[in-house]
Coordinates of C-alpha atoms and ligand atoms in Angstrom, one line a residue:
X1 CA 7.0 13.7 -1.6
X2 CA 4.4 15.6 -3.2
X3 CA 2.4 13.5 -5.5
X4 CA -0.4 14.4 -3.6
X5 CA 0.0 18.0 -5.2
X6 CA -0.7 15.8 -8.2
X7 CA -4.5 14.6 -7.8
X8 CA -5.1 18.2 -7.6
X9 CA -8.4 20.0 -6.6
X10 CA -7.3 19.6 -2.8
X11 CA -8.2 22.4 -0.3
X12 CA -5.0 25.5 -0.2
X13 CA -4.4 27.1 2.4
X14 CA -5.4 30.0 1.2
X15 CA -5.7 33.1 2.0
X16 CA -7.0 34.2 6.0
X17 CA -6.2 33.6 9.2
X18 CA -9.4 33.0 10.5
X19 CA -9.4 30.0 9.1
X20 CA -6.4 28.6 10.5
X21 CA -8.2 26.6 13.1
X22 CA -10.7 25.0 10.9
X23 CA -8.1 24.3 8.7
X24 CA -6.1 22.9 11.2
X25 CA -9.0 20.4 12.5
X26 CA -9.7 19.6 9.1
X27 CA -6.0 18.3 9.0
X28 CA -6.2 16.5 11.9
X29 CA -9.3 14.8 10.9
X30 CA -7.9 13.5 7.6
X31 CA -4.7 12.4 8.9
X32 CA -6.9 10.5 10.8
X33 CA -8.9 8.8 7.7
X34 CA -5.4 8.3 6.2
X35 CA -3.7 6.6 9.1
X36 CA -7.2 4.1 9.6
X37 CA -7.0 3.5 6.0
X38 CA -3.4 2.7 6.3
X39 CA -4.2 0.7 9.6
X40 CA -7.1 -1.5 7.6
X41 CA -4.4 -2.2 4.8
X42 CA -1.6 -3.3 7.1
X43 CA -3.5 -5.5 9.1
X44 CA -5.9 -7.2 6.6
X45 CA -1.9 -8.0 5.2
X46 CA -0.4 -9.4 8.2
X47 CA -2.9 -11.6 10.2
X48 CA -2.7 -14.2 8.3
X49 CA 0.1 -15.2 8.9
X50 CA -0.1 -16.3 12.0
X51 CA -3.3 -18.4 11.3
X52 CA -2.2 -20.5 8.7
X53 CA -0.6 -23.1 10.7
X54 CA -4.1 -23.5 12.8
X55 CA -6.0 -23.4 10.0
X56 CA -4.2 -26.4 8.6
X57 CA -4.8 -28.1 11.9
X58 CA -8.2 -27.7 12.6
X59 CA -9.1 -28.4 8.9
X60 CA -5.8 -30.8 7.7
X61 CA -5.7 -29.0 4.3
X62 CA -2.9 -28.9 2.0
X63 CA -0.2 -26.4 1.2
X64 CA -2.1 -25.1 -2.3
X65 CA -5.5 -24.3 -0.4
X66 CA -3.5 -22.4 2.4
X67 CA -1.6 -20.6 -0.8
X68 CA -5.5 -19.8 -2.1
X69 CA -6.4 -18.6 1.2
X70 CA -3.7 -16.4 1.3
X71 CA -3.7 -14.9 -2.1
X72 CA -7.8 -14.9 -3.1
X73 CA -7.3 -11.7 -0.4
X74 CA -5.1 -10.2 -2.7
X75 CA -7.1 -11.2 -6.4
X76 CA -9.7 -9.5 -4.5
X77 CA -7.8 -6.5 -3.9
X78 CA -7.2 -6.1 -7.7
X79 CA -10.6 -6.8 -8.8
X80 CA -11.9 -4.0 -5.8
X81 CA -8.9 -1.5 -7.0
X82 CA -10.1 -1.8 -10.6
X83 CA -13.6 -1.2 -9.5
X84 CA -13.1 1.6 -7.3
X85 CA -12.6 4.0 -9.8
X86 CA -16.1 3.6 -11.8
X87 CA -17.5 3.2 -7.9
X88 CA -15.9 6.6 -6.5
X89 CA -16.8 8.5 -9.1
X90 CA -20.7 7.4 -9.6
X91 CA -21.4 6.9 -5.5
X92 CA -18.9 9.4 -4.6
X93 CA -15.9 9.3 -2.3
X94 CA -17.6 8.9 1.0
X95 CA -20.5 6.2 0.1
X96 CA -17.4 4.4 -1.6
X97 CA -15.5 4.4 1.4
X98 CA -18.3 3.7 3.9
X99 CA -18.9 0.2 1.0
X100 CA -15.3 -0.4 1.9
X101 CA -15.4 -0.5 5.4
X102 CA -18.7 -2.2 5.9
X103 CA -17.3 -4.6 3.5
X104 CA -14.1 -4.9 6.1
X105 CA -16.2 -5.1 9.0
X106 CA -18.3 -7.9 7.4
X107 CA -15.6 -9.9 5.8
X108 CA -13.8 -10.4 9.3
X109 CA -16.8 -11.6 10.7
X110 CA -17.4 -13.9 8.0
X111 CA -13.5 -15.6 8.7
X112 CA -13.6 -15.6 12.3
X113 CA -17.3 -17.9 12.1
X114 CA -16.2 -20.3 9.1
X115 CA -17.2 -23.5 10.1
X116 CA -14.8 -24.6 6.8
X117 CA -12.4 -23.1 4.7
X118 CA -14.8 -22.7 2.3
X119 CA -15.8 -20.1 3.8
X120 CA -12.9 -18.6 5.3
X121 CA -12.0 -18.3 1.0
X122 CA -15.4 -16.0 0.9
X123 CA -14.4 -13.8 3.6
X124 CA -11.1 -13.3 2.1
X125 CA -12.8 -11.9 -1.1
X126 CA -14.9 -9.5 1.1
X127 CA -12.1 -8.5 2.8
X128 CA -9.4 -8.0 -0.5
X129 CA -12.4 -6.0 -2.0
X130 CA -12.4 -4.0 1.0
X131 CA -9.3 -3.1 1.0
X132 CA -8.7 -3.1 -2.9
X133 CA -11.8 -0.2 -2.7
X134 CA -10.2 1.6 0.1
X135 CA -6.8 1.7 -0.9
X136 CA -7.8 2.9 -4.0
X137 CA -10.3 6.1 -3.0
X138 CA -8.9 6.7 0.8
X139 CA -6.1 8.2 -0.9
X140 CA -8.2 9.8 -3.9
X141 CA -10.2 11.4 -1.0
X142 CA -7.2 12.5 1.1
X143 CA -5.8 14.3 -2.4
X144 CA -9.1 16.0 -2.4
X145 CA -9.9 17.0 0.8
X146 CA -6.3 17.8 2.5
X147 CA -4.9 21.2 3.3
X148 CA -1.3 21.0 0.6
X149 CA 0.4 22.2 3.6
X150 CA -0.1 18.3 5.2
X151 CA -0.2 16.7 2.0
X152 CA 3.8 15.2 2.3
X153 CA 3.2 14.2 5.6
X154 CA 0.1 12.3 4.8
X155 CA 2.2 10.1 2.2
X156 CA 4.5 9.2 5.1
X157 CA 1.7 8.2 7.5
X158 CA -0.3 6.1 5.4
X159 CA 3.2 4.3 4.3
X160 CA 4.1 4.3 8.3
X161 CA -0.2 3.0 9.2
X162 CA 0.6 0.5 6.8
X163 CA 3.4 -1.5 8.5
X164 CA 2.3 -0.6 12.2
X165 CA -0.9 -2.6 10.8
X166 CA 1.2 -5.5 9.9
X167 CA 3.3 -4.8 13.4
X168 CA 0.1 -5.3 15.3
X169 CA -1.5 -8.0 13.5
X170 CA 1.7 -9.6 14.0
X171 CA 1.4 -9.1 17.9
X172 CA -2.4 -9.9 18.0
X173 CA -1.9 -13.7 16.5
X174 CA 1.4 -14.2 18.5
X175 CA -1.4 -13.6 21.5
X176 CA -4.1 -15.7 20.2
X177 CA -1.3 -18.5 19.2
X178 CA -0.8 -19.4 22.3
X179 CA -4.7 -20.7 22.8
X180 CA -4.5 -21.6 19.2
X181 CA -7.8 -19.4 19.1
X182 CA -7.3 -18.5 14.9
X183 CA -11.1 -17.3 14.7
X184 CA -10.3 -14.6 17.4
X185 CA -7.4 -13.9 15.1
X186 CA -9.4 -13.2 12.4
X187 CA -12.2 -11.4 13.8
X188 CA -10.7 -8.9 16.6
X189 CA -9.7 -7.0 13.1
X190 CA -13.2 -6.3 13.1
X191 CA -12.9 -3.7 16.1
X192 CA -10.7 -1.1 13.9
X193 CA -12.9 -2.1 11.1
X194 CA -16.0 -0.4 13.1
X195 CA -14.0 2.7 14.0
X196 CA -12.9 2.9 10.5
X197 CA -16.4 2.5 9.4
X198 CA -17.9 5.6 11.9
X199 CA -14.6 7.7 10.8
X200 CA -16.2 7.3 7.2
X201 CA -19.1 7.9 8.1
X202 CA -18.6 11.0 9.7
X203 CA -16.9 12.2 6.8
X204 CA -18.1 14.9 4.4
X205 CA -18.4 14.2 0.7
X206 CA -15.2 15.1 -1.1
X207 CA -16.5 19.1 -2.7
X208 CA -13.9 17.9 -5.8
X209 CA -16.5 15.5 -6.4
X210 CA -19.7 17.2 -5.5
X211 CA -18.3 19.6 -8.4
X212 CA -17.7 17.6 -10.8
X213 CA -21.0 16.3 -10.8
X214 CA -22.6 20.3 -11.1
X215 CA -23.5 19.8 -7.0
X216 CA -22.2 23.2 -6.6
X217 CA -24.8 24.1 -3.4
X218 CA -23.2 21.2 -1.8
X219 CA -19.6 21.4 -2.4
X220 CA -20.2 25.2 -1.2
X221 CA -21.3 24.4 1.8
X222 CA -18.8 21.0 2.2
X223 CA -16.2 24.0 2.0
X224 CA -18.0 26.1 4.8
X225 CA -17.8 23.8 7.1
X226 CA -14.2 23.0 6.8
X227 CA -13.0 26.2 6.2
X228 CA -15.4 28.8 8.0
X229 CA -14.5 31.9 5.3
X230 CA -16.5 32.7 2.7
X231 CA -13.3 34.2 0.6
X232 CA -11.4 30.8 1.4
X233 CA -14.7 29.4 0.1
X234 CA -14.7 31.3 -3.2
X235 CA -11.0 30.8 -3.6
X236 CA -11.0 27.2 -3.7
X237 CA -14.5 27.0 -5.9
X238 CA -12.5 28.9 -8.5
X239 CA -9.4 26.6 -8.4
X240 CA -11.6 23.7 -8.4
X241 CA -13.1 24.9 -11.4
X242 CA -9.7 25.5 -13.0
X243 CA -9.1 21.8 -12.3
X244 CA -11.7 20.4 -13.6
X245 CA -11.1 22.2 -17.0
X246 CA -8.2 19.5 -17.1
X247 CA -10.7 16.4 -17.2
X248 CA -9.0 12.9 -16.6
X249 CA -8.7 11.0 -19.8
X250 CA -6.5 8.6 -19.4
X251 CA -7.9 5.7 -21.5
X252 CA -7.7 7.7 -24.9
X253 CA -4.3 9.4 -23.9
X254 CA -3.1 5.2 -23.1
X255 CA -4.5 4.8 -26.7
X256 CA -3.4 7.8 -28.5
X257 CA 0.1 9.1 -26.6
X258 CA 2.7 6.7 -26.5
X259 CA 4.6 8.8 -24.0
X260 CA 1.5 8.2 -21.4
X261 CA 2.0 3.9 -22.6
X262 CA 5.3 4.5 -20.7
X263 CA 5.3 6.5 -17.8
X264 CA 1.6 3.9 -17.5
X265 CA 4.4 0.8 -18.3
X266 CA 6.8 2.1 -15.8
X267 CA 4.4 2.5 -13.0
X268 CA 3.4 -1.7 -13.9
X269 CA 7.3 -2.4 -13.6
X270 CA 7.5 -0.6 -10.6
X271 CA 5.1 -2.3 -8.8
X272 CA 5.9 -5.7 -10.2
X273 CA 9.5 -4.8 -9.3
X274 CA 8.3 -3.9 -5.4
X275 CA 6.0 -7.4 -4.9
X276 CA 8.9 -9.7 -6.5
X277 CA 11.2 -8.2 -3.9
X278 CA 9.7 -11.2 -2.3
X279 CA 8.5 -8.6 0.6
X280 CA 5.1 -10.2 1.2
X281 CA 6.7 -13.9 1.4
X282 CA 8.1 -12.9 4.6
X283 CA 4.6 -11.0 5.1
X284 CA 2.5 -13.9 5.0
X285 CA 5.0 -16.9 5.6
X286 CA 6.9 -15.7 8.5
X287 CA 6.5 -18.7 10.6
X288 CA 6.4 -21.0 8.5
X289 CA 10.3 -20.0 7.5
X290 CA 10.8 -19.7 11.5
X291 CA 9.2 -23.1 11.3
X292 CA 11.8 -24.2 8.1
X293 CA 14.8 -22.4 10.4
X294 CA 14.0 -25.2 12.9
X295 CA 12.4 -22.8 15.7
X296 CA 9.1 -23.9 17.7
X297 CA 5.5 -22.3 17.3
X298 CA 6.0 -20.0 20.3
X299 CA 9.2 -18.8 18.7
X300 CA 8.2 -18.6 15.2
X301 CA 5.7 -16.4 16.6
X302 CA 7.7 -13.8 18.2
X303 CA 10.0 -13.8 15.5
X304 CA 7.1 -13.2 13.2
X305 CA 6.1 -10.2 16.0
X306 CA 9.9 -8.7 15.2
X307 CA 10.0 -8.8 11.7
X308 CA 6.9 -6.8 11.7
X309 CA 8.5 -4.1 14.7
X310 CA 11.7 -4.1 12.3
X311 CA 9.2 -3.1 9.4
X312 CA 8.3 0.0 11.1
X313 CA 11.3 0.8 12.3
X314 CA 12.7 0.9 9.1
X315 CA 10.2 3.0 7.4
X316 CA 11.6 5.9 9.2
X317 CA 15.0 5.6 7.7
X318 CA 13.2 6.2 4.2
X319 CA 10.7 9.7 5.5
X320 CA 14.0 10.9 7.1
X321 CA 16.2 10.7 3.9
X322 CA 14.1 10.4 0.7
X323 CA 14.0 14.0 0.5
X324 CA 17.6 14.4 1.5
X325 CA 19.2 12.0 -0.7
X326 CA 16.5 10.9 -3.7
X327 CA 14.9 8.3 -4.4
X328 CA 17.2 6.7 -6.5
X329 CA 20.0 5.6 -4.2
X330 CA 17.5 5.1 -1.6
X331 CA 16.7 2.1 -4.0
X332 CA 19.7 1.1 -5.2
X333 CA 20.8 0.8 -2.2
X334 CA 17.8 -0.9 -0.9
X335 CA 17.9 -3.5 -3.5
X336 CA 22.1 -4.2 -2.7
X337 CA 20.9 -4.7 1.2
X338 CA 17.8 -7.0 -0.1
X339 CA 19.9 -8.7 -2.3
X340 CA 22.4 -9.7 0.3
X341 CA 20.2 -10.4 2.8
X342 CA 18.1 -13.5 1.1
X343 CA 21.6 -14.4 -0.5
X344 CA 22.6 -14.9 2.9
X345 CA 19.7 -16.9 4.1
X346 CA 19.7 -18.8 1.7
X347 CA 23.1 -19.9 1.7
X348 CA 22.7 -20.5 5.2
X349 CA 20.1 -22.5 4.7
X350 CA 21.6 -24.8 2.2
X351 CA 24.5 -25.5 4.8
X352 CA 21.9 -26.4 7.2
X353 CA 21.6 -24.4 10.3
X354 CA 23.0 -26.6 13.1
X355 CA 23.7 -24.3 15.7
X356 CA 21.5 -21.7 17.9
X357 CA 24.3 -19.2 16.4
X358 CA 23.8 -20.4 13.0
X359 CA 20.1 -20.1 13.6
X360 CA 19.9 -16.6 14.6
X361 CA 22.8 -14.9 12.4
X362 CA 20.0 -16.4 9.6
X363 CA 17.4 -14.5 11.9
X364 CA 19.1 -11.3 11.8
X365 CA 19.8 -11.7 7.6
X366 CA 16.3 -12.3 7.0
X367 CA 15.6 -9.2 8.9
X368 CA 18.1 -7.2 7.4
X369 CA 16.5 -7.9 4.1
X370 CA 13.0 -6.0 5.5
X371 CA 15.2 -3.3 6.5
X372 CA 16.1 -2.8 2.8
X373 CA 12.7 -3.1 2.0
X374 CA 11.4 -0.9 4.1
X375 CA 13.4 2.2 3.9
X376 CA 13.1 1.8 0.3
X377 CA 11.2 -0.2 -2.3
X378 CA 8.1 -0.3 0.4
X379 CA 7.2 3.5 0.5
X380 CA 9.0 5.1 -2.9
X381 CA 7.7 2.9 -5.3
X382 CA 4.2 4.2 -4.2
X383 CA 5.6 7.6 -3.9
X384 CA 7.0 7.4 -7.4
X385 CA 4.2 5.7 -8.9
X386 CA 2.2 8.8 -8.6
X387 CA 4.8 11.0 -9.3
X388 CA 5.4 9.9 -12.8
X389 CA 1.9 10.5 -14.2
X390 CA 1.2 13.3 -16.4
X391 CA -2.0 15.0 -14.3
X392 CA -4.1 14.2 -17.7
X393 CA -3.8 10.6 -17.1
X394 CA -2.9 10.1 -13.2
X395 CA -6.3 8.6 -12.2
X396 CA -5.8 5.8 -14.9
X397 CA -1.7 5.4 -14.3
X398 CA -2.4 4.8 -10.9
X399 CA -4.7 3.0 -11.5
X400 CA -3.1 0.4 -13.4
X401 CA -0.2 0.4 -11.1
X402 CA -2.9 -0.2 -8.2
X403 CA -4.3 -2.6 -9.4
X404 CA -0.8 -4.5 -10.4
X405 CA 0.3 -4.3 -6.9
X406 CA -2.3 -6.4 -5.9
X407 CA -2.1 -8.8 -8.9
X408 CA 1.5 -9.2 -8.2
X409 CA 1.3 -9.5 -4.7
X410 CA -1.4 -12.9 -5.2
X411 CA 1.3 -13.9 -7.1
X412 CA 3.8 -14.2 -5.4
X413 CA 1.6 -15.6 -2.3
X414 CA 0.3 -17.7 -4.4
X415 CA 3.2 -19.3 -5.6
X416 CA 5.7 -19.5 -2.5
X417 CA 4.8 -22.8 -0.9
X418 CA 4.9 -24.5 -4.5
X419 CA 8.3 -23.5 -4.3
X420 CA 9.2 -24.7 -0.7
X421 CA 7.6 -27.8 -0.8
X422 CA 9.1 -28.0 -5.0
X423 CA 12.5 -26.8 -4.6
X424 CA 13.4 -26.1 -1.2
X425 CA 13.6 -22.9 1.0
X426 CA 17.5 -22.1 -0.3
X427 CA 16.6 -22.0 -3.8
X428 CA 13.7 -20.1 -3.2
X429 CA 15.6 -17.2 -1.8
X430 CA 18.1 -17.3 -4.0
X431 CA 15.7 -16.9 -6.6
X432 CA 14.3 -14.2 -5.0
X433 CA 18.0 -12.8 -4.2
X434 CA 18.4 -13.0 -7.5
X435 CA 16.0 -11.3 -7.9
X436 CA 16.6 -8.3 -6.2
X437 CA 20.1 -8.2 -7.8
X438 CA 18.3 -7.7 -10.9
X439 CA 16.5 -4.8 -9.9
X440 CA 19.5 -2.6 -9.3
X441 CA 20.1 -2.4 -12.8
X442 CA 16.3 -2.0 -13.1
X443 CA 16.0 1.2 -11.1
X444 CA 19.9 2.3 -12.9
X445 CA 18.6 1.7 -16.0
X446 CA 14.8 2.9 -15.6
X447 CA 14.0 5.1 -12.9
X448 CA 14.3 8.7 -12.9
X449 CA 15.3 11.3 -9.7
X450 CA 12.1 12.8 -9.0
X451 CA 13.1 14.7 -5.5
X452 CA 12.5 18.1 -5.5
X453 CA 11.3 18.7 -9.3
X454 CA 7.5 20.0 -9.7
X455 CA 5.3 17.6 -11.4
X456 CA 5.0 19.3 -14.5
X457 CA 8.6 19.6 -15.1
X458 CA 8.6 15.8 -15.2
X459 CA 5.3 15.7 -17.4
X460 CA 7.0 18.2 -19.5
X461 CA 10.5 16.1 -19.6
X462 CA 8.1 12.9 -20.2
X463 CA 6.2 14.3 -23.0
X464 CA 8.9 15.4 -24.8
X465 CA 10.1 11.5 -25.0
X466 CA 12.9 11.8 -23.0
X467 CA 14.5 8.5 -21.5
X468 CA 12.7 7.6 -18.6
X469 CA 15.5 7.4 -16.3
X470 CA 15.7 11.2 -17.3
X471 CA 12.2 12.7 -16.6
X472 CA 13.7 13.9 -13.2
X473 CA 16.5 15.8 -13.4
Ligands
BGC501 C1 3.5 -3.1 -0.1 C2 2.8 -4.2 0.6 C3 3.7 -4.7 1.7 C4 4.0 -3.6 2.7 C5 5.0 -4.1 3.7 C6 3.7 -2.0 0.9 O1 4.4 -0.9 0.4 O2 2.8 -2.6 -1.2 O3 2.6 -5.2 -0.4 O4 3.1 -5.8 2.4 O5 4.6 -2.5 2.0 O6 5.3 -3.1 4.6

């Protein structure tokens, strides 16, 4: 898990012992940024879930304008990814990230007064290009700013902030539910949003940056602060400086190396792959496949509130073995469990579930299926997405992988009731079964073993147009 290493120009630990303590708050303090950035992410993705089915009470609109207020979040995201890059790097990381969060801050707002959906659709915007902005430079900055000894760890708890953001947005409607109260579902986001927004605030401007743009005073004294030793200092100016004789160039490399076009392509498929798992169905639909199961609001509420527990859970299984075992038959074997899982549910559900047994054995397959996500697809694919980027061109692959996360992920919001009300809720999985069935041969056919080998051995393997599946070991 070290595709932090990869953004480098972050802070060593380098050489004294005097610094130890600063270093160590400095740690503490970005861990911090990355687990409210995670936080922000998670639970702009799961509160809407539980809102829908007020929404299209209190408003009586139709199954395509709740599918638009669901996915125009996640078209925003894209267009805000895309963006963030030309925004980080002429405002800087920290006016970037304070944009984000106000953004956040204001877009919840925005929902939880709509007098109409109309503008409940322009709060979504604000809020997917909140969180398209901050998922994009939170973890830019964090690959700055972090001490390498953290960096690993920091992957894991962005990852882990991620679902216990969905966990407690989950939690949060299933309280509101029972008033029906969707504005106060909307808007208590708002109360993270403002902490996020003061954590940024606080924040000091990334010295990377400050550097590149010849604010050498500034990063010097950035460093000071959050190292207290003027050799530290020094040290890390000079490494810096190595860095940034590696400049990012990733638009001519896409044009002119056509080893870059597929490390760039795999990192698309990837995330493609990861979205059509048919994850973020059960993300944003939950209750309304409770509903389809045949269980009542209160139920499909707490169900929804288990899935998202399970989600976290889960994510454990993957930071306790994807170092141990590799990535690969984490995914392979993810993708098996997925595969089964909505098989089963939706066979199931084409026998028609007659029975409180028959009910929850479909219960416990649907959340079998987010186990396999979780402990796989959900954290590696991010982890390998920025693992498979030669450092000339990571800003740009990730970019583009970003960025198709989010496309992807309006996609398939987008396009899931369509399917419910057009073909039924047993097709649909079974499509998406299918699906997943398909990605085994995917990741056998595709993805390389990145666990334990540097990033420049797999730059090296890449660039000397070797099969992708081989760039690992
Ligand atoms: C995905 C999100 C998804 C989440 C669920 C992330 O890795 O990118 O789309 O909602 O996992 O935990």
């Amino acid at each position: 898990m070290d595709s932090y290493a990869a953004t480098s120009g972050n802070i060593s630990t380098a050489p004294q012992d005097t610094t130890t303590v600063r270093i160590k708050t400095t740690a503490i303090f970005t861990c911090i940024l990355a687990a409210l950035a995670g936080l922000m992410f998670g639970l702009d993705m799961g509160v809407i879930s539980g809102a829908l089915h007020f929404i299209k009470r209190d408003f009586a609109v139709d199954d395509t304008t709740l599918g638009v207020i669901v996915s125009i979040m996640t078209a925003g995201a894209a267009i805000g990814a895309l963006g963030a890059g030309f925004l980080s790097n002429s405002l800087g990381r920290r006016l970037t990230l304070i944009l984000g969060a106000s953004l956040f801050v204001a877009g919840s707002l925005v929902c939880s007064f709509a007098p109409g959906v109309g503008v409940i659709i322009i709060g979504r915007i604000m809020l997917g290009l909140a969180i398209g902005i901050s998922s994009f430079t939170a973890p830019l900055y964090l690959a700055e700013i972090a001490p390498e000894s953290i960096r690993g760890a920091m992957i894991s708890t962005y990852q882990l902030m991620i679902t216990i953001g969905i966990f407690l947005a989950f939690v949060s409607d299933t309280a509101f539910s029972y008033s029906g109260r969707w504005h106060w579902m909307l808007g208590v986001i708002a109360i993270p949003g403002v902490l996020f927004l003061l954590g940024v605030t606080a924040l000091p401007e990334s010295p990377r940056w400050l550097m590149m743009k010849s604010r050498h005073k500034e990063a010097e004294s950035v460093l000071h602060k959050l190292t207290g030793n003027h050799e530290t200092v020094t040290h890390i100016i000079g490494e810096i400086h190595d860095q940034l004789k590696t400049p990012q160039r990733g638009w001519h490399m896409f044009m002119e190396n056509p080893n870059f076009r597929r490390s760039v392509g795999l990192g698309i498929l990837l995330q493609i792959v990861q979205q059509f798992t048919g994850m973020n169905v059960v993300m944003y639909y939950a209750p309304r496949i409770f509903q389809n199961m045949g269980y009542a609001t209160t139920a499909q509420m707490w169900f929804t509130a288990i899935v998202g527990l399970v989600n976290v859970l889960a994510t454990f299984i993957a930071i306790a073995l994807v170092d141990r075992l590799g990535r690969k038959p984490i995914l392979v074997v993810g993708f098996v469990v997925m595969a089964i899982g909505l098989g089963v549910v939706s066979t199931m559900m084409h026998m028609g579930l007659h029975t409180p047994g028959q009910q929850r054995f479909t219960v416990v397959m649907l959340l079998i299926f987010i186990v396999g996500f979780a402990m796989s697809a959900g954290p590696l694919v991010w982890a390998l997405c920025s693992e498979i980027q030669p450092l000339k061109g990571r800003d740009f692959g990730i970019g583009c992988s970003t960025f198709t996360n989010w496309a992807a992920n309006s996609v398939v919001g987008f396009t899931f009731l369509p399917l419910l009300n057009g073909i039924g809720a047993s097709k649909t999985f079974l499509i998406y079964a299918a699906l997943n069935a398909l990605f085994i041969l995917f990741t056998l056919a595709l993805v390389p073993e990145t666990k334990g080998i540097s990033l420049e051995h797999i730059e090296h393997n890449l660039m000397e147009g070797r099969p992708l599946r081989r760039i690992g070991r």
